[in-house]
Coordinates of C-alpha atoms in Angstrom, one line a residue:
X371 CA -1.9 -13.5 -17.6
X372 CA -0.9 -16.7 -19.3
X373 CA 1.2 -16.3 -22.4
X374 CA 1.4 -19.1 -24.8
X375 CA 4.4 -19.4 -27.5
X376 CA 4.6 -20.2 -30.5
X377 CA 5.3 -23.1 -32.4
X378 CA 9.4 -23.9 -32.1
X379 CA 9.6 -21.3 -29.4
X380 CA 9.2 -21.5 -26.1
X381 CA 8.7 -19.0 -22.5
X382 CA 11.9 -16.9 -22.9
X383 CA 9.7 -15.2 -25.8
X384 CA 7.5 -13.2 -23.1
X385 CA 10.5 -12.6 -21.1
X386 CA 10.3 -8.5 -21.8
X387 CA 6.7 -8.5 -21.8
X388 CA 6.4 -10.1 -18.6
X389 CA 9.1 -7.6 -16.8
X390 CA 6.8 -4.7 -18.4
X391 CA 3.5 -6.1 -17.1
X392 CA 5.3 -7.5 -13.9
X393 CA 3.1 -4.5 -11.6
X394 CA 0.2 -4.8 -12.7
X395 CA -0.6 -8.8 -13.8
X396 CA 0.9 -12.4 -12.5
X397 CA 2.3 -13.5 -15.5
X398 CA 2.8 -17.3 -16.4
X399 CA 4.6 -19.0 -18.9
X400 CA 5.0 -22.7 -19.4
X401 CA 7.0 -24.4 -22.0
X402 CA 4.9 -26.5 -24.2
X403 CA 6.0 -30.1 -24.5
X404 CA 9.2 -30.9 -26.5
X405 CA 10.3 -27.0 -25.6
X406 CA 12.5 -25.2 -23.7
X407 CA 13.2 -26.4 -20.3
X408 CA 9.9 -28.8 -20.9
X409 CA 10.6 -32.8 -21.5
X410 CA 10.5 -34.7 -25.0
X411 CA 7.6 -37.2 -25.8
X412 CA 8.8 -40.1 -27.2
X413 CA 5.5 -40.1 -28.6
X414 CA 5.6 -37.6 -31.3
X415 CA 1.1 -37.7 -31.6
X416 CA 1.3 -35.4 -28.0
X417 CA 3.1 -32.8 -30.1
X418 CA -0.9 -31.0 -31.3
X419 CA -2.3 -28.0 -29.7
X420 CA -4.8 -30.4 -28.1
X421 CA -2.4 -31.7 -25.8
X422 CA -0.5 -28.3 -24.9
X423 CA -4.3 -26.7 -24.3
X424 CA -4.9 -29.4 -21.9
X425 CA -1.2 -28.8 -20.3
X426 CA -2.4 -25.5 -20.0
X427 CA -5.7 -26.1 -18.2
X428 CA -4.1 -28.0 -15.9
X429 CA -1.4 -26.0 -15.1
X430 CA -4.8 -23.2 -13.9
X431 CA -6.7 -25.7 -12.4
X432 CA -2.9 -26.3 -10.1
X433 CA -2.5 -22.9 -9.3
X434 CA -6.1 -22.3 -8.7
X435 CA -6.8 -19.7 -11.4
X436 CA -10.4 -19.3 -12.4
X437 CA -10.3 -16.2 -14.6
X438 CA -7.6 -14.9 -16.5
X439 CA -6.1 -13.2 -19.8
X440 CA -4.9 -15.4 -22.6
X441 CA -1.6 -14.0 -24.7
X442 CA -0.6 -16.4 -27.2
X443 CA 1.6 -15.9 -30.5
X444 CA 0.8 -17.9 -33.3
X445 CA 0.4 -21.6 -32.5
X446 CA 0.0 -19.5 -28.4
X447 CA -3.1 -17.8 -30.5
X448 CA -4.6 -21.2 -32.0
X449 CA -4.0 -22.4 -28.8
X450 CA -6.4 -19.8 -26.9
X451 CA -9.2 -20.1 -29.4
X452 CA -9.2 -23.7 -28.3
X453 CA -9.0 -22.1 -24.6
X454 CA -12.2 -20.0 -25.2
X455 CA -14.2 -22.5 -27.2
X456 CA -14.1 -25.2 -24.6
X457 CA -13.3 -23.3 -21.4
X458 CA -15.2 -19.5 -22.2
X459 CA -16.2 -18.7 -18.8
X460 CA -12.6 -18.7 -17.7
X461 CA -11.1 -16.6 -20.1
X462 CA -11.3 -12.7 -18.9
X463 CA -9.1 -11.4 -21.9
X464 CA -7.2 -12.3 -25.3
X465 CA -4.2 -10.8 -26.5
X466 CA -3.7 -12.7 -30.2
X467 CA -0.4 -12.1 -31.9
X468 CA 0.9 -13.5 -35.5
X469 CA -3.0 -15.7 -36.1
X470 CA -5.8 -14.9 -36.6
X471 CA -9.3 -16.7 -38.3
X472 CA -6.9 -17.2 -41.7
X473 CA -4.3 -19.5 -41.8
X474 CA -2.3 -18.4 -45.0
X475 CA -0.6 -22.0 -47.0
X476 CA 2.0 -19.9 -48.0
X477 CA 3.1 -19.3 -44.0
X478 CA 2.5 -22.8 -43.1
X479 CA 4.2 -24.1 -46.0
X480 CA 7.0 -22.0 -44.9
X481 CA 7.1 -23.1 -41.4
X482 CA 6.9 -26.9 -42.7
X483 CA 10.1 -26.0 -44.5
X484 CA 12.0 -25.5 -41.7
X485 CA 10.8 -26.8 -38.6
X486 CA 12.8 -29.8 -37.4
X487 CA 14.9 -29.5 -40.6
X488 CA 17.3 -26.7 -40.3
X489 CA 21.1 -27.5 -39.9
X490 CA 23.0 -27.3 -36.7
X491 CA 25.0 -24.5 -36.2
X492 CA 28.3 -24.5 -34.4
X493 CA 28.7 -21.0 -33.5
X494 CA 26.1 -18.1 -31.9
X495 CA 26.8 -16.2 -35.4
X496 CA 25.6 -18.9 -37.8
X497 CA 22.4 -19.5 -35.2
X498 CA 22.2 -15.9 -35.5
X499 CA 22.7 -16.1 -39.3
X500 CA 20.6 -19.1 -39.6
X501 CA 17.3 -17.2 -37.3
X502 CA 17.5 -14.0 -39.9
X503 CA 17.2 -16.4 -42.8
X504 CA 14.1 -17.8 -41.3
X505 CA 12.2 -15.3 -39.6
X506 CA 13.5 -12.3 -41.3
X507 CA 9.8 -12.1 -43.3
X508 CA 8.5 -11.8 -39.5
X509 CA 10.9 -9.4 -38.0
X510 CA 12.1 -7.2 -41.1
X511 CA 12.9 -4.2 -38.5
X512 CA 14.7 -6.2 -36.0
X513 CA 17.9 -4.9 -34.9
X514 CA 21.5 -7.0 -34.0
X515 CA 21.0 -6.9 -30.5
X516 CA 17.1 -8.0 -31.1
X517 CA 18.7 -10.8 -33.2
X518 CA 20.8 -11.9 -30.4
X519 CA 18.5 -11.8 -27.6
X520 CA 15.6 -13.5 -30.1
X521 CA 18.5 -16.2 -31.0
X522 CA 19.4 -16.6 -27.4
X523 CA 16.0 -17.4 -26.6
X524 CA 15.1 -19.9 -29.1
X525 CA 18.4 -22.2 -28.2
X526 CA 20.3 -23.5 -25.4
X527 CA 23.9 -23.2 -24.8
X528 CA 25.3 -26.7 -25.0
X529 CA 29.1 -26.0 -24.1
X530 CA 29.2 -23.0 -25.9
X531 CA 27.2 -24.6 -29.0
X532 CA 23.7 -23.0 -29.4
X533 CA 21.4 -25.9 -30.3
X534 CA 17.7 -25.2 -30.8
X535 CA 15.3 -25.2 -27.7
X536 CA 13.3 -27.5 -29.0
X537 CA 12.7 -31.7 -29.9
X538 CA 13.0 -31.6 -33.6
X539 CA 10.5 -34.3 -33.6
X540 CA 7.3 -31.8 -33.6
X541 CA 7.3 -31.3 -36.9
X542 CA 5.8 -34.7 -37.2
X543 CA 2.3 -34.4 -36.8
X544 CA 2.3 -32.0 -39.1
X545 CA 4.3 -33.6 -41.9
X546 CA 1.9 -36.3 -41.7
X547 CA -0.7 -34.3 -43.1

């Protein structure tokens, strides 16, 4: 199973689904450019799905996988029609999450608010604080210690600092549009 992440997350998101699924599936999950423990393009054009897809393929075609199941969250979703359009004999399953043949303005005018813009936080409660202000509308039911461990995986620890897992810079392609 290859699991794809969202847009300004990265593969600590499939963390618990991968220890469920750990008996009965080889899971993979690569950080898409400018995430995570990935590198940052200087040139902010290779942040598309186009580019990650392609990263993705690749990343198969190294480990010599011909068939497998696709599990992607939002841009992870996007990312595994593109899968199935170009590559379909390859693809064995889908697992879609947070996407779907709609893309709602109103979600991606929210997301364009915030990616690459939010404010740095000093302290694991303000990143805390600051994740609940954005993604409350996603996770109304989420608990503290879901909070933590979904704040914990969308940042790095810099010294004690959380600053976000990812290059601020992919909102870019986007905001050209």
């Amino acid at each position: 199973m290859l699991c794809m992440h969202g847009l300004t997350r990265n593969s600590a998101e499939f963390a618990g689904l991968a220890h469920r699924l750990s008996e009965r599936y080889r899971g993979i999950s690569a950080d898409c450019l400018g995430r995570g423990k990935s590198e940052y393009d200087t040139n902010t054009a290779n942040y598309n799905p186009g580019t990650y897809v392609q990263d993705m393929v690749s990343l198969l075609a190294d480990l010599d996988i011909d068939q497998v199941m696709l599990c992607g969250t939002s841009m992870g979703g996007l990312m595994q029609f593109i899968v199935a359009a170009t590559q379909p004999a390859g693809i064995r399953d889908m697992i879609i999450n947070d996407i779907g043949p709609e893309i709602d303005q109103r979600g991606l005018d929210r997301i364009k608010a915030y990616v690459g813009k939010t404010s740095p936080v000093t302290t694991w409660g303000e990143a805390i604080q600051q994740a609940r202000e954005l993604k409350a509308i996603a996770f109304p039911n989420f608990t503290d210690d879901k909070w933590l461990g979904f704040t914990q995986g969308i940042h790095r620890d810099k010294g004690g600092v959380p600053v976000l897992a990812y290059d601020a810079a992919i909102s870019q392609p986007a905001d050209r549009r």
